[in-house]
Short mmCIF file of C-alpha atoms in Angstrom, two decimals:
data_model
loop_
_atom_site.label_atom_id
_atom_site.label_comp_id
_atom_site.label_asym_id
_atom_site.label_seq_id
_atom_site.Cartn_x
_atom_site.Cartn_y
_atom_site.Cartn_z
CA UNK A 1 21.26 -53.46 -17.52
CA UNK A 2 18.09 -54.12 -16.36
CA UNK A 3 18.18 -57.10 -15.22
CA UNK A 4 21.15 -56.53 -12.89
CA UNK A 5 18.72 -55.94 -9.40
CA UNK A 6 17.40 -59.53 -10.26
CA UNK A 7 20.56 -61.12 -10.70
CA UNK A 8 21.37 -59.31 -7.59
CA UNK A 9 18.47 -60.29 -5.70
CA UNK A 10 19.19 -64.33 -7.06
CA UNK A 11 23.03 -64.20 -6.10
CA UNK A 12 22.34 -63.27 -2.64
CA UNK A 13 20.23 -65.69 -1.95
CA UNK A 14 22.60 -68.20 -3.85
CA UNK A 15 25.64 -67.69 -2.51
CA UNK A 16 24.49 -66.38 0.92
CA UNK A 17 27.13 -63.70 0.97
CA UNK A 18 26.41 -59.76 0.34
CA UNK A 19 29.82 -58.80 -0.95
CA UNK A 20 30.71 -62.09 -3.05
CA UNK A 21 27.22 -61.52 -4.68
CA UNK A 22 28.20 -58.42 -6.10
CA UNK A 23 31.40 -59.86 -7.65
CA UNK A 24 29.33 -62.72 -9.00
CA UNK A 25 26.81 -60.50 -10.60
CA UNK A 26 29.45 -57.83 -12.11
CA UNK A 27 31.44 -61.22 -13.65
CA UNK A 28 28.04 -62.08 -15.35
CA UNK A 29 26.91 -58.93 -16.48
CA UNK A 30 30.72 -58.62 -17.92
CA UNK A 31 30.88 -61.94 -19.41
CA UNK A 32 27.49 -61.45 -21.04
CA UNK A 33 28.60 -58.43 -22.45
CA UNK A 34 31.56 -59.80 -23.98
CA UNK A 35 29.81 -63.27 -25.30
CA UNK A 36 27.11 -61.28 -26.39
CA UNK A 37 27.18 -62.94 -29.99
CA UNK A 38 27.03 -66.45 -28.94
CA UNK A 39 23.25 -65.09 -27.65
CA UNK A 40 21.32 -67.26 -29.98
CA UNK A 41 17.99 -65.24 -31.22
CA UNK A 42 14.93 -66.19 -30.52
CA UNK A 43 16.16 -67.74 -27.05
CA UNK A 44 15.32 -65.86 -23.65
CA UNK A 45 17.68 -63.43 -23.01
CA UNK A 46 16.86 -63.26 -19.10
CA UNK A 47 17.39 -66.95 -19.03
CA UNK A 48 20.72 -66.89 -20.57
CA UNK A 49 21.79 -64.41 -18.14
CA UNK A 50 20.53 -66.68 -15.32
CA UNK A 51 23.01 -69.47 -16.92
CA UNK A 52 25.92 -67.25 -17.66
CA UNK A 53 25.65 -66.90 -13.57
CA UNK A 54 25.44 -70.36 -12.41
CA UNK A 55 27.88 -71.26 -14.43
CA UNK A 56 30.06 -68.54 -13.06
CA UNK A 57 28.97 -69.26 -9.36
CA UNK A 58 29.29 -73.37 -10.12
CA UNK A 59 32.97 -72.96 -11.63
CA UNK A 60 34.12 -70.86 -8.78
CA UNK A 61 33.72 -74.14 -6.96
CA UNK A 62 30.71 -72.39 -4.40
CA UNK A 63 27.69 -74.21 -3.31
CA UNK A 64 26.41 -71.67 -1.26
CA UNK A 65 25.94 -73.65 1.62
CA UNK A 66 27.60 -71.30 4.77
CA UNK A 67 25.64 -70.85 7.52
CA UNK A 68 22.40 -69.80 8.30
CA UNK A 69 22.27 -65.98 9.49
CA UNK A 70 20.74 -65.79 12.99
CA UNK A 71 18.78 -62.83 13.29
CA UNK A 72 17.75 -60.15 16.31
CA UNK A 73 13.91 -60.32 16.87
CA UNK A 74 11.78 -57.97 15.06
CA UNK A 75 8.60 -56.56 15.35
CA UNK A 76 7.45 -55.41 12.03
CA UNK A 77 5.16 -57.93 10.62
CA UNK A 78 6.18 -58.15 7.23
CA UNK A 79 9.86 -57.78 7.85
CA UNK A 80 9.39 -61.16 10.04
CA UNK A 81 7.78 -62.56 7.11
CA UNK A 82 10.52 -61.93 4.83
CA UNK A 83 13.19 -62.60 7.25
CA UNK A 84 11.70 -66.25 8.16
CA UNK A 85 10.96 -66.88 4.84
CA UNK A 86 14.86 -65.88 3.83
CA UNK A 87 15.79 -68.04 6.75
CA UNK A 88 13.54 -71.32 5.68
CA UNK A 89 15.06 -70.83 2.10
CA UNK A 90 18.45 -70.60 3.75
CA UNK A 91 18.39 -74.04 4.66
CA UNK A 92 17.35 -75.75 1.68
CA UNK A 93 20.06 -77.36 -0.20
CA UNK A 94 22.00 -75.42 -2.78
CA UNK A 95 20.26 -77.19 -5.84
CA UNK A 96 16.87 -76.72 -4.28
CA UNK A 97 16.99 -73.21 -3.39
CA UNK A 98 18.11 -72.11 -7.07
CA UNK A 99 15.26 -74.14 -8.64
CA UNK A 100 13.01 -72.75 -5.95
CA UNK A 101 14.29 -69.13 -6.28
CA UNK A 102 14.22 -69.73 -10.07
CA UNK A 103 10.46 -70.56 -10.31
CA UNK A 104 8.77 -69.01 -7.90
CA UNK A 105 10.97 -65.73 -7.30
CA UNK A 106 12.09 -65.18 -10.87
CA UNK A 107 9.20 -66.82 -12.72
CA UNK A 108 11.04 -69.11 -15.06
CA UNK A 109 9.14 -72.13 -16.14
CA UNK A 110 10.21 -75.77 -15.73
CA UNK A 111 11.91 -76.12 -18.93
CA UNK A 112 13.89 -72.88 -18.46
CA UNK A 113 15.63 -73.46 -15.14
CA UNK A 114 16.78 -76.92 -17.33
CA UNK A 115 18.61 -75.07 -19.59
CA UNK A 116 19.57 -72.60 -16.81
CA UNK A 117 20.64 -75.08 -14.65
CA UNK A 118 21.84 -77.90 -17.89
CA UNK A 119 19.95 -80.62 -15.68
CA UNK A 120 16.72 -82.62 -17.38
CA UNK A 121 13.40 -81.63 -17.02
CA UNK A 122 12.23 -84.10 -14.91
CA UNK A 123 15.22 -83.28 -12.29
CA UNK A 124 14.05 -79.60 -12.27
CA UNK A 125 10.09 -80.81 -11.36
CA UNK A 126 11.19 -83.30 -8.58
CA UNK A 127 13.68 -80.57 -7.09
CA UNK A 128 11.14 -78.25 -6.79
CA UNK A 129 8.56 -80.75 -4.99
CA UNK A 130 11.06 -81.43 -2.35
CA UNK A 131 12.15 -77.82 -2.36
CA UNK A 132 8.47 -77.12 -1.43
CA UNK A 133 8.05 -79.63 0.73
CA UNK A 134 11.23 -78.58 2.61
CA UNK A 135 10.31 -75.13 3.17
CA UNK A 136 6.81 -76.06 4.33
CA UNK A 137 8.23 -78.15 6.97
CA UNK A 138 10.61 -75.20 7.77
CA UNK A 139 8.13 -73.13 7.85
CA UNK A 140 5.26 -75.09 9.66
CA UNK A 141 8.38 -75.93 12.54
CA UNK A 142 8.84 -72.18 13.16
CA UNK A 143 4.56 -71.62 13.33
CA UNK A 144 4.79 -74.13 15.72
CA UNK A 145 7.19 -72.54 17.86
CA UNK B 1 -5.26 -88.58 -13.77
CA UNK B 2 -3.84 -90.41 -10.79
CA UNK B 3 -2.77 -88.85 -7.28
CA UNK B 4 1.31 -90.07 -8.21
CA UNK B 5 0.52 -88.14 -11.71
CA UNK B 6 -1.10 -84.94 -10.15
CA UNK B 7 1.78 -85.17 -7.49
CA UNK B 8 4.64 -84.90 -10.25
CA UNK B 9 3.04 -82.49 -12.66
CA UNK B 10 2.04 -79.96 -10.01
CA UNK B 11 5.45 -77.91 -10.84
CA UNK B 12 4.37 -77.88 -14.39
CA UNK B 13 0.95 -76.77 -13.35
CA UNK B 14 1.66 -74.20 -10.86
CA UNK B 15 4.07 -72.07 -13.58
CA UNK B 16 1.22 -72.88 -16.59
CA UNK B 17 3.37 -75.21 -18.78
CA UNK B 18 0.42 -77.79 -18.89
CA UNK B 19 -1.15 -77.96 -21.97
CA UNK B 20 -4.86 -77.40 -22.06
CA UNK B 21 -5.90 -80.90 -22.44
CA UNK B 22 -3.57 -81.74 -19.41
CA UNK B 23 -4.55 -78.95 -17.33
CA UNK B 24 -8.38 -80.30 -17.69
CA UNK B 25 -7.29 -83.34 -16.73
CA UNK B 26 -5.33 -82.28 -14.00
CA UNK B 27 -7.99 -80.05 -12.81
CA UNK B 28 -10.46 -82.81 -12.61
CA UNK B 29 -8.20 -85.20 -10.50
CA UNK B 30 -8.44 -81.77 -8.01
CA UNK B 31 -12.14 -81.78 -8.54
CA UNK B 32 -12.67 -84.96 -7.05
CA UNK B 33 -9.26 -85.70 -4.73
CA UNK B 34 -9.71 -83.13 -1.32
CA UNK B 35 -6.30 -84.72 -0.04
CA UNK B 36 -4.42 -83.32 -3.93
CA UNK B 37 -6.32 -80.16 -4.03
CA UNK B 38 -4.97 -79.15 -0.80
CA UNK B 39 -1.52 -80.21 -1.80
CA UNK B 40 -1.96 -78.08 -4.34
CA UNK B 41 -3.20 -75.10 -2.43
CA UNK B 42 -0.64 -75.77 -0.13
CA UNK B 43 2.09 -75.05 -2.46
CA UNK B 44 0.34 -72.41 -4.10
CA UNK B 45 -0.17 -70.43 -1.09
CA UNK B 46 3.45 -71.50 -0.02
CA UNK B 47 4.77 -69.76 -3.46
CA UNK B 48 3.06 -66.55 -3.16
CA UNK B 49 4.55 -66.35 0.40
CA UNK B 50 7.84 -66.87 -1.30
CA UNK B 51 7.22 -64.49 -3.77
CA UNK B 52 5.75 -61.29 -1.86
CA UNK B 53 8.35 -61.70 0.62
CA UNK B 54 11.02 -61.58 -2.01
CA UNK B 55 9.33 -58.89 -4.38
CA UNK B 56 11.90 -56.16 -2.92
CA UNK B 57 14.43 -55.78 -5.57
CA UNK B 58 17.98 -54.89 -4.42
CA UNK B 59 20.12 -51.52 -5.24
CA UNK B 60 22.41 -53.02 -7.91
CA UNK B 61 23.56 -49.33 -9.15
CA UNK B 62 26.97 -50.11 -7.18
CA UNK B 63 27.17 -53.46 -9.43
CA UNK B 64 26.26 -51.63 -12.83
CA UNK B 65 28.98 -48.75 -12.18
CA UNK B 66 31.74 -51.76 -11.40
CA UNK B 67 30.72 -53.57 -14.82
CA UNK B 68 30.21 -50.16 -16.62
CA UNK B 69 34.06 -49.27 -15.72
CA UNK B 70 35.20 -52.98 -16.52
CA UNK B 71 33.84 -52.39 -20.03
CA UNK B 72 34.87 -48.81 -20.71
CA UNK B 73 38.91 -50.04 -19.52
CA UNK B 74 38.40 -52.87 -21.44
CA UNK B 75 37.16 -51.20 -24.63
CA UNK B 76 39.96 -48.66 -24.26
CA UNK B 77 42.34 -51.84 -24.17
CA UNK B 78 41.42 -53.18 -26.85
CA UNK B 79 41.40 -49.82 -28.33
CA UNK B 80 45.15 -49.11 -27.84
CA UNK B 81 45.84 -53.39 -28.80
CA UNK B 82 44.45 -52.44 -31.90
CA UNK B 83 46.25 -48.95 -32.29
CA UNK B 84 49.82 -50.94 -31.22
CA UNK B 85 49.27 -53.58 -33.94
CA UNK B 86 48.41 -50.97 -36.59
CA UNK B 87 51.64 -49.41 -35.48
CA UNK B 88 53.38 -52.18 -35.95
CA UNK B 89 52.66 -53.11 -39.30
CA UNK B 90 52.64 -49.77 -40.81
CA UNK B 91 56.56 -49.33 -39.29
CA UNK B 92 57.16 -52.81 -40.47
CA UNK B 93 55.45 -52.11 -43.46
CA UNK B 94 57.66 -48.76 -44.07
CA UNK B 95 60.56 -50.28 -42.72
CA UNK B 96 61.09 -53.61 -44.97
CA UNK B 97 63.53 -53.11 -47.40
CA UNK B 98 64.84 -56.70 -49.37
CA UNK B 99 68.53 -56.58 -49.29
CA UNK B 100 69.95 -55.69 -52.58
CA UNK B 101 71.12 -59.50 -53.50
CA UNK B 102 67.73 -60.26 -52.73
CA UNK B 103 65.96 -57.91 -54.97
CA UNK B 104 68.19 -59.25 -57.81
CA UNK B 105 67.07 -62.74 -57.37
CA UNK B 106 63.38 -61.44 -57.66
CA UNK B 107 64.38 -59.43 -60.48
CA UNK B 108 66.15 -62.36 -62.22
CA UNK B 109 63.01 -64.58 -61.62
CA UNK B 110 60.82 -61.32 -62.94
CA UNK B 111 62.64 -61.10 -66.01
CA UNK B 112 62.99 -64.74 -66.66
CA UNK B 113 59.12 -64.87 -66.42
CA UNK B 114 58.49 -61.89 -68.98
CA UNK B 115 60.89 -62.73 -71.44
CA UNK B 116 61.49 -66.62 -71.75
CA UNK B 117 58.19 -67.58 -70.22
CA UNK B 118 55.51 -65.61 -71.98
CA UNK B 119 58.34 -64.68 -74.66
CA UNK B 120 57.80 -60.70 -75.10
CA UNK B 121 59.74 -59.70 -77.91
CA UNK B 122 63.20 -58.47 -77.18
CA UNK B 123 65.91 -58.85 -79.33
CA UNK B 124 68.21 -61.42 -78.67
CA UNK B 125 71.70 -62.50 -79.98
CA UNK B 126 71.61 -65.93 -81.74
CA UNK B 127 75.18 -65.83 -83.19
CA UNK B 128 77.81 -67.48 -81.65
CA UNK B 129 80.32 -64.41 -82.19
CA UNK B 130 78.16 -62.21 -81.14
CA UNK B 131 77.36 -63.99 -77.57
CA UNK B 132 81.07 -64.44 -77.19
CA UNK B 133 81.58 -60.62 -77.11
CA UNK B 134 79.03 -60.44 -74.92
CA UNK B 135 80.50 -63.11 -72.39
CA UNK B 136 84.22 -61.66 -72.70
CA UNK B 137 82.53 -58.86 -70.48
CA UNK B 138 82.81 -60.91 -67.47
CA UNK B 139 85.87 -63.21 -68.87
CA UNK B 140 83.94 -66.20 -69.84
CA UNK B 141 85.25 -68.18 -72.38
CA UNK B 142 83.11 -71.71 -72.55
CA UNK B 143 79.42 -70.61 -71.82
CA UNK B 144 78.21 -74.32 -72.53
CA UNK B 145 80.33 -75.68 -69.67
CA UNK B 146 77.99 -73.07 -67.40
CA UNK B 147 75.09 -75.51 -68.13
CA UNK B 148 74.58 -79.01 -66.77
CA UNK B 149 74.58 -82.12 -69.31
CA UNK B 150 71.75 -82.63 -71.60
CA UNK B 151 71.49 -78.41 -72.18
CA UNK B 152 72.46 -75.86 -74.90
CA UNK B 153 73.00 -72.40 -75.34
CA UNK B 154 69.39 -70.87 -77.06
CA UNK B 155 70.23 -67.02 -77.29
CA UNK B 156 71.61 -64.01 -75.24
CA UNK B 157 71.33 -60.69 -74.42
CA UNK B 158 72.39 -57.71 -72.01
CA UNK B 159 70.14 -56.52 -69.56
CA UNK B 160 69.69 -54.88 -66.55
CA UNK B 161 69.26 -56.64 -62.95
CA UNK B 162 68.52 -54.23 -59.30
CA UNK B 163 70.30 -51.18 -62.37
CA UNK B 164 72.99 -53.27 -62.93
CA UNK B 165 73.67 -54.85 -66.26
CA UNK B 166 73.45 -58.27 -66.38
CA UNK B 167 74.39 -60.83 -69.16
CA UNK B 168 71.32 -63.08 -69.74
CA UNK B 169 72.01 -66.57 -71.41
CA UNK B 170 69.03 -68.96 -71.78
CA UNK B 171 69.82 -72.49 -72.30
CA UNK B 172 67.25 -75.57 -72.82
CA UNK B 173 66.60 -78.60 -72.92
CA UNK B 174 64.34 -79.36 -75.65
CA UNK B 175 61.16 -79.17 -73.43
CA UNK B 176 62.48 -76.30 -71.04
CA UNK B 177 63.95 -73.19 -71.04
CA UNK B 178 66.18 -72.02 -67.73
CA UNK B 179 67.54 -67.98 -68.01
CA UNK B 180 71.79 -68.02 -66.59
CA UNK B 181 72.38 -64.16 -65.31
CA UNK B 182 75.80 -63.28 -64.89
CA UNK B 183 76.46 -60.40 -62.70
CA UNK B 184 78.68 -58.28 -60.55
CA UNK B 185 78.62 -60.02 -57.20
CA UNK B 186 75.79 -59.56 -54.77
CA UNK B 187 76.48 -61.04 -51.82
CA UNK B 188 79.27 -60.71 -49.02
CA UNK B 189 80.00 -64.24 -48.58
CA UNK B 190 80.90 -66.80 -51.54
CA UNK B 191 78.96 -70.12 -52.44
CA UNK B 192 75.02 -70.74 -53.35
CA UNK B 193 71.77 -69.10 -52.47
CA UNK B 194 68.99 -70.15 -53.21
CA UNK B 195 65.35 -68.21 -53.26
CA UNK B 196 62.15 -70.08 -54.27
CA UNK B 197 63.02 -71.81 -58.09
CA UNK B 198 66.32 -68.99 -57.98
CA UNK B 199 69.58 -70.21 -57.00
CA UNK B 200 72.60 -68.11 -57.04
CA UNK B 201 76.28 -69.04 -57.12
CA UNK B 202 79.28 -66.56 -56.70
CA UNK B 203 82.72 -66.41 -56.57
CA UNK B 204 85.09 -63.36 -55.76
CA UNK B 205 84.29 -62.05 -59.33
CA UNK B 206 81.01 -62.50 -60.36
CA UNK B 207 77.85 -64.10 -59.78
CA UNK B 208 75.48 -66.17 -61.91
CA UNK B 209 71.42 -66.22 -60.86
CA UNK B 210 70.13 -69.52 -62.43
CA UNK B 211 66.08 -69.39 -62.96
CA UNK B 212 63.23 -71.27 -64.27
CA UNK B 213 60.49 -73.95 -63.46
CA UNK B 214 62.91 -76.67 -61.22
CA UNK B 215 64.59 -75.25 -58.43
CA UNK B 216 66.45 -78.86 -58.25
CA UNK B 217 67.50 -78.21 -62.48
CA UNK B 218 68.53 -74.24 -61.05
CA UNK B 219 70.56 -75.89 -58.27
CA UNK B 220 72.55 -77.82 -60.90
CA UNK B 221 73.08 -74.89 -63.21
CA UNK B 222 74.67 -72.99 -59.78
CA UNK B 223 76.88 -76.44 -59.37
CA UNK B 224 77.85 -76.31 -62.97
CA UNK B 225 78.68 -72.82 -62.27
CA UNK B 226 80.46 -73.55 -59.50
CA UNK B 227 83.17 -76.03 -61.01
CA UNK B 228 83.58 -73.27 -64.01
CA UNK B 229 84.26 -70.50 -62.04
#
């Protein structure tokens, strides 16, 4: 299962939640297991992994919208980085931080996180402008500061 | 290349799913537009911050053991699921015995098929005396009235249905031939039974097993029956 720290890393981030993560990766690494014919060959197997998730985190009725964590200052440089940076993705929309996390994180193309996400192509590309735009804002705010 | 154009194909640029042509193109908008190449940049810069600050991959070993376990119980499930149903079927399999009366129907049907259908030779009585000594066995006197209107008597012989002998008449039509048994009873309760194209009738002496290609034509052989008896 090597692709279980990924989907880890993803769920986190998607459903903002440590423990609920967990349970949303194990259902998706069980339910790929046992739909592992309907794989068709040929297609990305990572990406179809991906969907099996969303679908699973989407029909559990989440959105992974709960709040914000607020964080104790730190001092390391590149822990700040990480933790602002988790902190400006945290307040994206839902559907913008999986295209966002999708892309850039994960490295699917466009036409991937489509199919991931069963939205048209052109909804992915325009997601992912304002996703960028977002966090730039986000993050250009907290330089400010 | 416009700015608008640049400005919506900049996600299919920045992950390489232009295609060469449009990546020149694209390119050469950036060449000569300072206010899209740093929109660009922007975002590319913004995406590598993403991604280094992300590239820290999570302990998921807690994860794998859960899903490992839900697999192994599940495979064992299905494991003993299969293992009950085999169970099952080999103790229904060893189990099933047809009730006698049964097994003489599909004997009488059997028999009918093998000796009146694909007529193997067997060596019937033709002559009226002779099926009349035959029939006193089980004290029938008028074996035509066993038949409904419209058949005769063809031939006879005794044979044996579920070990038991069995007197087997075959009357016809013209066009088809139907095999009347008449046996010791076979069932607990009196009246008609009917199996497939078999239909039985008894009384509390014997039974007759009417077979052939109608079950409706059997039925009326087991009514015939029915009024004789």
């Amino acid at each position: 299962m090597p692709e279980a720290a990924r989907l880890l890393r993803f769920a986190r981030r998607l459903s903002r939640d440590t423990s609920s993560a967990e349970d949303l990766v194990q259902e998706t690494l069980y339910k790929a297991w046992r739909s592992f014919r309907q794989f068709e060959e040929g297609s990305s197997a990572r990406a179809w992994v991906f969907r099996i998730l969303v679908n699973t985190f989407y029909s559990q009725g989440r959105r992974g919208a709960g709040p914000v964590p607020v964080r104790e200052p730190v001092e390391n440089p590149s822990v700040l980085e990480r933790l602002e940076i988790e902190q400006a993705l945290g307040t994206l929309a839902g559907e913008h931080r999986a295209v966002m996390l999708l892309s850039v994180v994960e490295g699917f193309t466009c036409r991937e996180i489509a199919d991931i996400l069963a939205i048209p192509i052109g909804t992915v590309m325009s997601r992912i402008s304002r996703a960028r735009q977002a966090l730039r804002e986000q993050l250009r705010e907290k330089a400010i500061r | 290349m416009n700015c608008r154009e640049v400005e919506e194909k900049a996600p299919l640029y920045l992950s390489g799913e232009l295609d060469a042509s449009d990546r020149a193109s694209f390119e050469g908008h950036l060449a000569g537009c300072q206010s899209c190449a740093a929109e660009v940049a922007a975002a590319f810069a913004m995406d590598t911050r993403v991604r280094e600050a992300s590239s820290e991959l999570p302990d998921a070993s807690r994860v794998q053991s859960a899903v490992r376990r839900r697999i192994v119980e599940r495979r064992r499930r299905s494991w003993w699921q299969a293992a009950a149903v085999a169970a099952a079927l080999v103790a229904a399999f060893l189990l099933y015995k047809p009730s006698p009366a049964a097994r003489v129907l599909t004997d009488a049907a059997k028999d009918h098929a093998a000796e009146v259908t694909q007529h193997q030779p067997r060596r019937w009585r033709t002559s009226a005396q002779d099926i009349a000594a035959l029939a006193a066995r089980y004290q029938l006197t008028d074996l035509n009235a066993l038949a409904p209107e419209g058949y005769r008597l063809e031939h006879a012989k005794m044979c044996g249905l579920d070990h038991q002998p069995a007197l087997h008449l075959v009357y016809t039509n013209g066009s088809q031939e139907y095999s009347v048994y008449v046996r010791s009873r076979l069932w607990s309760d009196n009246g008609v039974h009917a199996s497939g194209s078999t239909v039985s009738y008894q009384n509390d002496r014997v039974a007759i097993i009417a077979t052939g290609n109608s079950s409706a034509e059997c039925l009326k052989f087991a009514e015939a029956a029915a009024r004789v008896l």
